[in-house]
mmCIF file of C-alpha atoms in Angstrom:
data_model
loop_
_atom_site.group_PDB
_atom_site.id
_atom_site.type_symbol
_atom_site.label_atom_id
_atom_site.label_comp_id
_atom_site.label_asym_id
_atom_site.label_seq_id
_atom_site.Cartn_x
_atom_site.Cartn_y
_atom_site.Cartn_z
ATOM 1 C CA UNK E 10 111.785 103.626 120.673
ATOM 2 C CA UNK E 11 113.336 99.879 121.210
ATOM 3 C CA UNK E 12 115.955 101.158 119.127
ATOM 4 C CA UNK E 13 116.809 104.399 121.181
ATOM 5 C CA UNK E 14 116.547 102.224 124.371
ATOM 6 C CA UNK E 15 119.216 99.493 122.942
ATOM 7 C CA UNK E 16 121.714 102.464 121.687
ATOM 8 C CA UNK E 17 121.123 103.804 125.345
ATOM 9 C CA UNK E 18 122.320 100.303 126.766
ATOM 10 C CA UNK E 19 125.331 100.082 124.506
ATOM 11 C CA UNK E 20 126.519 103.216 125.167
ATOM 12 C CA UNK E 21 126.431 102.363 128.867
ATOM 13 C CA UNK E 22 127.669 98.992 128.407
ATOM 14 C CA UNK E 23 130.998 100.452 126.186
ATOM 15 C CA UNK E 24 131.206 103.553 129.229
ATOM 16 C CA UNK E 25 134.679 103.567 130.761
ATOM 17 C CA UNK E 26 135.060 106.904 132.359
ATOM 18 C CA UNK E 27 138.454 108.470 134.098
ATOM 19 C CA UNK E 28 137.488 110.918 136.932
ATOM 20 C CA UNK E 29 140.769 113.461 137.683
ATOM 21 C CA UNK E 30 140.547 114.704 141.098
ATOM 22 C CA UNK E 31 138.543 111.703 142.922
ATOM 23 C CA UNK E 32 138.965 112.360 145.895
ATOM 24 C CA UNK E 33 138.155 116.059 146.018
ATOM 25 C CA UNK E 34 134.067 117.265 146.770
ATOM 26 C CA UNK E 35 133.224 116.829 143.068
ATOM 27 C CA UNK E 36 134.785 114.130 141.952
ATOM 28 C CA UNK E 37 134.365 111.627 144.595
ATOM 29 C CA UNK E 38 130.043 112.535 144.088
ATOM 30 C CA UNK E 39 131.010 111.914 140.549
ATOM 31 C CA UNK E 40 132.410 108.621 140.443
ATOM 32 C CA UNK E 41 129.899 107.557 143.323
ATOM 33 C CA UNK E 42 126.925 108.295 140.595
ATOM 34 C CA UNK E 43 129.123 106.312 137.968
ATOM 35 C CA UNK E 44 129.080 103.175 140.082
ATOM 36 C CA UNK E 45 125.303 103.730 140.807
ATOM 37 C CA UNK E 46 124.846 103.791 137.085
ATOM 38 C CA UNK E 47 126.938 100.465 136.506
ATOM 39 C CA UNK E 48 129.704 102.604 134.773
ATOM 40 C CA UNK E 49 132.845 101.150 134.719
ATOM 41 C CA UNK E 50 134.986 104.157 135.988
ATOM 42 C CA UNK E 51 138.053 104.634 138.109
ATOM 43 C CA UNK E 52 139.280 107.948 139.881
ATOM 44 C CA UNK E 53 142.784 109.254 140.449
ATOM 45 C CA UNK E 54 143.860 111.556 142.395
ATOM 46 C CA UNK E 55 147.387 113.019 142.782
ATOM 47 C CA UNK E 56 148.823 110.130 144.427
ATOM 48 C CA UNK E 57 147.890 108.104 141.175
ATOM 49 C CA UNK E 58 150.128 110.772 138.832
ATOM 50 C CA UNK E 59 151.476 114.184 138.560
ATOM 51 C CA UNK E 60 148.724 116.163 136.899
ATOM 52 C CA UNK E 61 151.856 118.938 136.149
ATOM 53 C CA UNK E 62 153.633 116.021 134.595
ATOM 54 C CA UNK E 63 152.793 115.598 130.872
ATOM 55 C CA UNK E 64 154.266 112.027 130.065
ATOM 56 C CA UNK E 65 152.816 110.708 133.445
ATOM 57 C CA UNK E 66 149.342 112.001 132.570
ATOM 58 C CA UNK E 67 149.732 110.887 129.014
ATOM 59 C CA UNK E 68 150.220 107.215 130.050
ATOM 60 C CA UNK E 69 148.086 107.461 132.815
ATOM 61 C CA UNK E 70 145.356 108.378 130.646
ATOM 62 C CA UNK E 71 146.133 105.806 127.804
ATOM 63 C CA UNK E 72 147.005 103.335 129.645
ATOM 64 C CA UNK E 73 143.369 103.099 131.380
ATOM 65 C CA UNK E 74 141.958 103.323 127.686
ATOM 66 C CA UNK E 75 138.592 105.576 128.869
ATOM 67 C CA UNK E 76 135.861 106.612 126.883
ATOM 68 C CA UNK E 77 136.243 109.776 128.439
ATOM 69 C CA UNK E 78 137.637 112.112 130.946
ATOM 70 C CA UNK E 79 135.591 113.884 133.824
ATOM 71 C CA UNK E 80 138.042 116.743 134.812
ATOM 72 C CA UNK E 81 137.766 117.472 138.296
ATOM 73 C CA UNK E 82 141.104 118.335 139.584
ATOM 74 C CA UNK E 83 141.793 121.785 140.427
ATOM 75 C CA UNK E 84 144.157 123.768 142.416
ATOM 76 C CA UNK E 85 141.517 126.294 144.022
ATOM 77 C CA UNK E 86 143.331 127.687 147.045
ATOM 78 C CA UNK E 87 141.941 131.357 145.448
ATOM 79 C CA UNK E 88 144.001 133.492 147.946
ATOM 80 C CA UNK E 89 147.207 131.374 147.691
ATOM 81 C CA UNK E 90 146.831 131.398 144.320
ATOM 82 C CA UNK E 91 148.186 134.681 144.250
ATOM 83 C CA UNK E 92 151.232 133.975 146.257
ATOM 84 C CA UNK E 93 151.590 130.219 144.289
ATOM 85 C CA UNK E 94 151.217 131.809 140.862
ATOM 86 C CA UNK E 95 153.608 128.900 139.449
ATOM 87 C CA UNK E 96 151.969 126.093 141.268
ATOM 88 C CA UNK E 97 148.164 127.391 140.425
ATOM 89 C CA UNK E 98 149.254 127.751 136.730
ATOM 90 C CA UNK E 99 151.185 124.321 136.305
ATOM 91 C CA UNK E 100 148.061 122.816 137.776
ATOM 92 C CA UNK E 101 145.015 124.519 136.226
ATOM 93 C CA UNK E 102 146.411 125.177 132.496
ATOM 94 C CA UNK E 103 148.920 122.918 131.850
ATOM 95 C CA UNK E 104 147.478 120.297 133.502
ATOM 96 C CA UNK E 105 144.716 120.485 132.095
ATOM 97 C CA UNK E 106 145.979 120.749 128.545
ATOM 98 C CA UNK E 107 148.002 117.619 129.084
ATOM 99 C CA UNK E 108 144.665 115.815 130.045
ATOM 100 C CA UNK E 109 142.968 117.540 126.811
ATOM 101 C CA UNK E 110 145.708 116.266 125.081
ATOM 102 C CA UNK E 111 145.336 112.452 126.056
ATOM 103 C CA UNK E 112 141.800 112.966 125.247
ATOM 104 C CA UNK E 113 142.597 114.420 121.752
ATOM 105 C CA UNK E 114 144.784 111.758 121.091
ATOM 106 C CA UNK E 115 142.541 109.042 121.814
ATOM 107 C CA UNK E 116 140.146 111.116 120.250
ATOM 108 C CA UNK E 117 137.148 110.938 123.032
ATOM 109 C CA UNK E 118 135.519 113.413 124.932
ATOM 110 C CA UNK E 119 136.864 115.442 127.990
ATOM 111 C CA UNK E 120 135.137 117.318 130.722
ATOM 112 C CA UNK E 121 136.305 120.305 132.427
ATOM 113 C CA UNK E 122 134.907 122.081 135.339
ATOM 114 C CA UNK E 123 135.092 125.590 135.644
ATOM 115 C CA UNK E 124 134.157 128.606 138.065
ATOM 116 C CA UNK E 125 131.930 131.351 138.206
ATOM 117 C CA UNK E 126 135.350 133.373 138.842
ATOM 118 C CA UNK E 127 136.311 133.388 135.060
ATOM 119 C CA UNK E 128 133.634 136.616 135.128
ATOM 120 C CA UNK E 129 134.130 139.685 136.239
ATOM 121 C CA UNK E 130 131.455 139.404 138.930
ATOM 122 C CA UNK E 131 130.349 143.155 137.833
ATOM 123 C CA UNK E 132 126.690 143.882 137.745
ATOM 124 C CA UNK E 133 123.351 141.967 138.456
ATOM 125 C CA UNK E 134 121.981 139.888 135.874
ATOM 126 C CA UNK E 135 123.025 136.578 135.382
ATOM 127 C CA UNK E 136 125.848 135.516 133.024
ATOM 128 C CA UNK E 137 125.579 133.409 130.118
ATOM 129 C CA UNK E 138 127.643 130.992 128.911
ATOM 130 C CA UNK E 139 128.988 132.996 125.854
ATOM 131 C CA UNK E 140 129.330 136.376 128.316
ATOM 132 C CA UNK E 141 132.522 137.856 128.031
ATOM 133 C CA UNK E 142 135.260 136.497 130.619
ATOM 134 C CA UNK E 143 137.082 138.712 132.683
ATOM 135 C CA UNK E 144 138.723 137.413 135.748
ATOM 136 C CA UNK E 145 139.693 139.513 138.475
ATOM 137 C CA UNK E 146 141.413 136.847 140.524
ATOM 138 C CA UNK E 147 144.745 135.021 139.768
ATOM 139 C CA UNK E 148 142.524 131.929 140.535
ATOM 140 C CA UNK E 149 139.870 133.187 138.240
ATOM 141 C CA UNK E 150 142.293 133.428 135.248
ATOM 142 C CA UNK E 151 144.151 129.753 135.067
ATOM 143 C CA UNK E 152 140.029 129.108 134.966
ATOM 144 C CA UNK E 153 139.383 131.170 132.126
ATOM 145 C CA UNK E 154 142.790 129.619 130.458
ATOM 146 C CA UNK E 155 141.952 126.402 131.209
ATOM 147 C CA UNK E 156 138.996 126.232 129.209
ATOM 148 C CA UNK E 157 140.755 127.929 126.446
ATOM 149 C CA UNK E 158 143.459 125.099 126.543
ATOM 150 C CA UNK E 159 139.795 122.369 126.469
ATOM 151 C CA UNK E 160 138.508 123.993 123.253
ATOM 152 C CA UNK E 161 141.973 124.359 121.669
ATOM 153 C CA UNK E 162 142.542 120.587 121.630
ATOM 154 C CA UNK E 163 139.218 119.608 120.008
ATOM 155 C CA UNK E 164 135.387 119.635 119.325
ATOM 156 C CA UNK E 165 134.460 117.196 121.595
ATOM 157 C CA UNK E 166 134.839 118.995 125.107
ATOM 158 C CA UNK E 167 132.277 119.586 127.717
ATOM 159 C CA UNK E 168 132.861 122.808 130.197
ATOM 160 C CA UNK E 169 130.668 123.134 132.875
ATOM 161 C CA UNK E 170 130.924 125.804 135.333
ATOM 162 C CA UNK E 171 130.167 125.650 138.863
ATOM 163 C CA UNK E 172 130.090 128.158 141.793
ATOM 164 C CA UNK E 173 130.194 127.835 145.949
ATOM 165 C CA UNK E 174 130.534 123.855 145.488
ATOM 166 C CA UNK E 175 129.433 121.745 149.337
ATOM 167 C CA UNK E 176 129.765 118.199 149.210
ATOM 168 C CA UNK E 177 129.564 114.921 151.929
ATOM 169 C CA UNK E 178 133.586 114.349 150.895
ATOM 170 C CA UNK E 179 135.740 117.890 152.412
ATOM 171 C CA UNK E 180 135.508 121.529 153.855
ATOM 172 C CA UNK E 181 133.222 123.218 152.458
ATOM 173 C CA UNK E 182 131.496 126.528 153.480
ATOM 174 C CA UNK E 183 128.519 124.655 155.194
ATOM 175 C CA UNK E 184 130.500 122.806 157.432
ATOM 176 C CA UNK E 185 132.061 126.117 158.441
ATOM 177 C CA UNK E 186 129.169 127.940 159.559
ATOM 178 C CA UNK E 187 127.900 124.368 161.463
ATOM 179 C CA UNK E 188 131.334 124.730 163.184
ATOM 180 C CA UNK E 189 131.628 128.677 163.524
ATOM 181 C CA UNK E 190 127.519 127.750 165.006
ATOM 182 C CA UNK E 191 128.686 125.807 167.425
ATOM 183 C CA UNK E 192 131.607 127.625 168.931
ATOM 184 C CA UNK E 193 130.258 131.377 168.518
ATOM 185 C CA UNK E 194 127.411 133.523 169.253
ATOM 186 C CA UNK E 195 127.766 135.770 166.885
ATOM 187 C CA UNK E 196 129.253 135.685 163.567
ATOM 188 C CA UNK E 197 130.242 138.052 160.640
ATOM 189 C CA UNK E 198 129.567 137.711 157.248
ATOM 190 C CA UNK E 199 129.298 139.090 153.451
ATOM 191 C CA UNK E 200 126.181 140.823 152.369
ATOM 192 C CA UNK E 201 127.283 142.217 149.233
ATOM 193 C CA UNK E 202 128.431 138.776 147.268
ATOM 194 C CA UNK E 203 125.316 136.789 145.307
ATOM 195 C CA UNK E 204 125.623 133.747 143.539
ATOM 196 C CA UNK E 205 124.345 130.233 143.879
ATOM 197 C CA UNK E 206 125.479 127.219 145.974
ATOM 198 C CA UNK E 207 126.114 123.773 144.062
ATOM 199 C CA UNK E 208 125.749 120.437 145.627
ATOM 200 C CA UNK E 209 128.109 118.315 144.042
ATOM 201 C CA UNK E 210 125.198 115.231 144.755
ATOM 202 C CA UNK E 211 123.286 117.274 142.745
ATOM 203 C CA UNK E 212 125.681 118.259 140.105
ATOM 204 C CA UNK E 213 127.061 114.852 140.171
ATOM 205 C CA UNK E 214 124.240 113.583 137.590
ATOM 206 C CA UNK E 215 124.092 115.886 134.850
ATOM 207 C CA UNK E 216 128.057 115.703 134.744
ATOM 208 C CA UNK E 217 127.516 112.179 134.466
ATOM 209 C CA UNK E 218 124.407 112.614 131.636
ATOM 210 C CA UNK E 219 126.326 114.570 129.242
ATOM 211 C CA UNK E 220 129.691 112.865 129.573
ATOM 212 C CA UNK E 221 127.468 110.034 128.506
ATOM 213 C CA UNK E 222 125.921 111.714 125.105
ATOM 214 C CA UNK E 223 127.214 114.065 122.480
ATOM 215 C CA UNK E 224 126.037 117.136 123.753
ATOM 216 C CA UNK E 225 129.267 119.371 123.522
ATOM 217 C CA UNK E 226 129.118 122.953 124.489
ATOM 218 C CA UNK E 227 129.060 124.802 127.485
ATOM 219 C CA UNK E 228 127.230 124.636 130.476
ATOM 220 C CA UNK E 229 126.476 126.012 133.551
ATOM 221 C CA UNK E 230 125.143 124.006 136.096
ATOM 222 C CA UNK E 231 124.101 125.368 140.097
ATOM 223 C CA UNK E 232 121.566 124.583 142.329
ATOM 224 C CA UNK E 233 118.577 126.986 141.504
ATOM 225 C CA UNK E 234 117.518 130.514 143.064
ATOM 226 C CA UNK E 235 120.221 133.022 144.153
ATOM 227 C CA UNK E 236 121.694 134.084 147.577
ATOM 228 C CA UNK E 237 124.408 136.128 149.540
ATOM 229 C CA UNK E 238 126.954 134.583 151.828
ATOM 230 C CA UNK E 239 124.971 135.742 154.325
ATOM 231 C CA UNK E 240 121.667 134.512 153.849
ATOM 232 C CA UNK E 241 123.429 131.326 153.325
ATOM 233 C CA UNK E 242 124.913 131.253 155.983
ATOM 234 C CA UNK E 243 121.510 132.336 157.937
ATOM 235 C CA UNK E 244 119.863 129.444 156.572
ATOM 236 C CA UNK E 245 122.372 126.733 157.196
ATOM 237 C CA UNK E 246 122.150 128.108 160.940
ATOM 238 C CA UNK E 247 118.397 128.309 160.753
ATOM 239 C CA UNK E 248 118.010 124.570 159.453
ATOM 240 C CA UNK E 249 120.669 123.038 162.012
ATOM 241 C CA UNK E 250 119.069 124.628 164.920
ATOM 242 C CA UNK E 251 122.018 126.949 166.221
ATOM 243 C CA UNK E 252 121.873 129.967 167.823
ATOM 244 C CA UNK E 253 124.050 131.847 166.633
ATOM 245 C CA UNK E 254 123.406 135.175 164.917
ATOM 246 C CA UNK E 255 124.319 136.007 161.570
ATOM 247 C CA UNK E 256 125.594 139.978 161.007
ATOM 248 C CA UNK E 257 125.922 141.444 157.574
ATOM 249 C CA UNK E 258 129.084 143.137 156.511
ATOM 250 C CA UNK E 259 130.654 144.417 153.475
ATOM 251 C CA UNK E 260 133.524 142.829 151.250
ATOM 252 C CA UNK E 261 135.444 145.781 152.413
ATOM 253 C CA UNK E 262 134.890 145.020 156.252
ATOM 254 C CA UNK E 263 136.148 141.009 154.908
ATOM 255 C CA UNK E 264 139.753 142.019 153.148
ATOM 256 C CA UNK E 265 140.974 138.792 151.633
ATOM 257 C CA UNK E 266 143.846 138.381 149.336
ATOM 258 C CA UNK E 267 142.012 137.286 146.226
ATOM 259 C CA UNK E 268 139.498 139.469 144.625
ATOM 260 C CA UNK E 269 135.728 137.722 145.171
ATOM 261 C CA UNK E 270 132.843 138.498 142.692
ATOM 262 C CA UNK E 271 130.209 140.193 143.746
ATOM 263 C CA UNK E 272 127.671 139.177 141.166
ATOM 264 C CA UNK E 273 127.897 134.833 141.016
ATOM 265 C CA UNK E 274 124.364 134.332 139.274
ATOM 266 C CA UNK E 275 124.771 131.649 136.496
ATOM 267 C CA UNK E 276 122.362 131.396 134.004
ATOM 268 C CA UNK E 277 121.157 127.806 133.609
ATOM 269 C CA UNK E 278 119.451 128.373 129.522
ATOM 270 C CA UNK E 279 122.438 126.375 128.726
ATOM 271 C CA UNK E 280 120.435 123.329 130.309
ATOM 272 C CA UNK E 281 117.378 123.783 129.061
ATOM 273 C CA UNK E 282 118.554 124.334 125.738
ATOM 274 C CA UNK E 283 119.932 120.936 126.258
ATOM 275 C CA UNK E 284 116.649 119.317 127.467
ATOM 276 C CA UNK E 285 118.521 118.652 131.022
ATOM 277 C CA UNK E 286 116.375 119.393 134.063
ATOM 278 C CA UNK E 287 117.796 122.100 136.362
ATOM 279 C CA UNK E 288 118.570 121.153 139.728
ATOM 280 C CA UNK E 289 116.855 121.688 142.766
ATOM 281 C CA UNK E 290 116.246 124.885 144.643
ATOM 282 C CA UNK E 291 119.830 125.973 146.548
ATOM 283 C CA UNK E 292 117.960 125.735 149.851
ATOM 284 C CA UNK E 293 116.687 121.779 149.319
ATOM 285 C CA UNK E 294 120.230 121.269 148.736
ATOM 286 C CA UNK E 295 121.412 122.695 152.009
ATOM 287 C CA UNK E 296 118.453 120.855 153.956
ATOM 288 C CA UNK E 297 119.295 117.028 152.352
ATOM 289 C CA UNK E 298 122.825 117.983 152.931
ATOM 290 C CA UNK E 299 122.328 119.334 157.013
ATOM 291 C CA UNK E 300 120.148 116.032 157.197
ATOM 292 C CA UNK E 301 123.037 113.622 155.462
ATOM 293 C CA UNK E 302 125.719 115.452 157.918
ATOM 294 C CA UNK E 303 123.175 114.439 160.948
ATOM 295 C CA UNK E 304 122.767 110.835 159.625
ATOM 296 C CA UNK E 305 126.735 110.758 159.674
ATOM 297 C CA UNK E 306 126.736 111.584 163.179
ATOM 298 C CA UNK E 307 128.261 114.919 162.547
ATOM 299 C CA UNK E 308 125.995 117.625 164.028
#
C-alpha cells in the first residue's frame, strides 16, 4: 500500500500537463482541476500558436517539455462547418495530428476529445465505444478523422467522447434557455433528439485521472441518465424559476444546416471497465450549475 501511495505522489510530483484549447468550456474546467490537484500545467489557446501550423505546434509543444497533452481545442461551429469545410478540417485533423505528432515524438501520452457526432445517431440503444462510426455531419467527420489521426501516431492515446458539453467559461445551451426564459413566453424546441448533457466540472476530473495513469483506450464520459432537448430545456426553466413554456417540435419543424443525431446515448461500460466512477445524474449537473450561475450574479 505505502508503496502504491509513494508511486501515486511521484507521478504527481513529475505531472506537467499542456491543455490545447484553455480557454474554451472544457479546457479552462480542465486546467482549473489541474491546479486544484497541484499539477503543474499551462493552457494555450490560439493566441499562444497556430494549431493549423505544424512547426509552431511542434515547438510549442516541445518547447514546454509536458508529460502529456489534454486536447481540447476544437473547431465545433457544426453548421459552419459545412460552409468552412477547409477551416473545420485544418483545425480538427491536421491539427490534431500535428499535436499527436509532438506527443509521439516526445513519446508521452495525448488526449483527444471527441463527439457523440462521429455516430450515426440512428436507433435507440446506446453506443459503445467500439460501435461503428458513421458521421452524418461535416462536423461529425473531422471528429471521426481526428481520432483516427490519435491512434495512427501511437499506443499511448486517450479518446474520450463527450456530447451537449455546459460549462461556467462560454455559451452553452443552458445559458440559452436562461436567456430565451427571460425574454419569451413561449419557446420551441426538439423532441425527437436524446442524448446526455456533460458538465465539463464534472468531466473535468476523470480527464484529469486518466491523463494521470496508463489507462489507454477509449472512453466515453457524460453526465448520467438520458434526455431530449426539450426536457432539458424544461428542466433548466423549471429549476431557474421562469415562466416560460417549453413546446415540443420535430427536427423537421427546426431545419438547421448540419445534420443533428437523433439518438446521443453514450454508453459509459468504458468507465467501469476502467474502475472510474460515472458521473452524476445529468439533472444534478444542471442544478449545481443554475446555482453557480446565481452565485455569479447571473440569473
Amino acid at each position: 500500500m505505502m508503496d502504491a501511495k509513494h508511486n501515486a505522489a511521484r507521478v504527481l510530483e513529475k505531472a506537467k500537463i499542456l491543455v490545447t484549447g484553455s480557454t474554451g468550456q472544457l479546457g479552462f474546467d480542465v486546467l482549473e482541476e489541474l491546479k486544484s490537484r497541484g499539477i503543474a500545467c499551462r493552457g494555450v489557446s490560439s493566441s499562444d500558436f497556430d494549431l493549423t501550423n505544424r512547426e509552431a505546434v511542434l515547438s510549442s509543444i516541445s518547447n514546454f517539455s509536458p508529460t502529456a497533452v489534454i486536447h481540447c481545442a476544437a473547431y465545433t461551429a457544426v453548421d459552419k462547418a459545412e460552409d468552412e469545410r477547409e477551416r473545420c478540417f485544418a483545425v480538427n485533423v491536421e491539427g490534431t495530428a500535428y499535436v499527436a505528432e509532438a506527443c509521439g515524438i516526445l513519446d508521452i501520452p495525448v488526449m483527444y476529445i471527441s463527439s457523440d457526432y462521429v455516430f450515426s445517431g440512428e436507433g435507440d440503444q446506446p453506443f459503445e465505444t467500439d460501435s461503428k462510426r458513421s458521421p452524418n455531419s461535416y462536423y461529425g467527420l473531422t471528429k471521426s478523422l481526428g481520432e483516427d489521426r490519435i491512434r495512427e501516431a501511437g499506443k499511448k492515446y486517450f479518446i474520450v467522447r463527450i456530447s451537449w458539453v455546459f460549462g461556467i467559461n462560454g455559451n452553452n445551451f443552458v445559458r440559452t434557455m436562461l436567456r430565451l426564459g427571460k425574454e419569451r413566453d413561449e419557446i420551441r424546441v426538439v423532441n425527437d433528439q436524446v442524448g446526455s448533457p456533460t458538465y465539463t466540472a464534472d468531466v473535468a476530473p476523470i480527464l484529469c485521472d486518466l491523463i494521470l495513469s496508463e489507462k489507454f483506450g477509449t472512453y466515453h464520459a457524460t453526465n448520467e441518465g438520458f434526455c431530449s432537448w426539450f426536457d432539458f430545456a424544461g428542466s433548466i426553466m423549471r429549476e431557474a424559476g421562469l415562466n416560460c413554456r417549453v413546446l415540443p417540435i420535430t427536427s423537421c419543424e427546426y431545419p438547421q444546416k448540419a445534420r443533428r443525431p437523433q439518438n446521443s446515448r453514450l454508453s459509459k461500460h468504458s468507465l467501469d471497465n476502467a474502475g472510474l466512477q460515472r458521473l452524476p445524474p445529468w439533472e444534478d449537473a444542471m442544478t449545481r450549475f443554475i446555482t453557480r450561475l446565481r452565485e455569479k450574479g447571473e440569473l
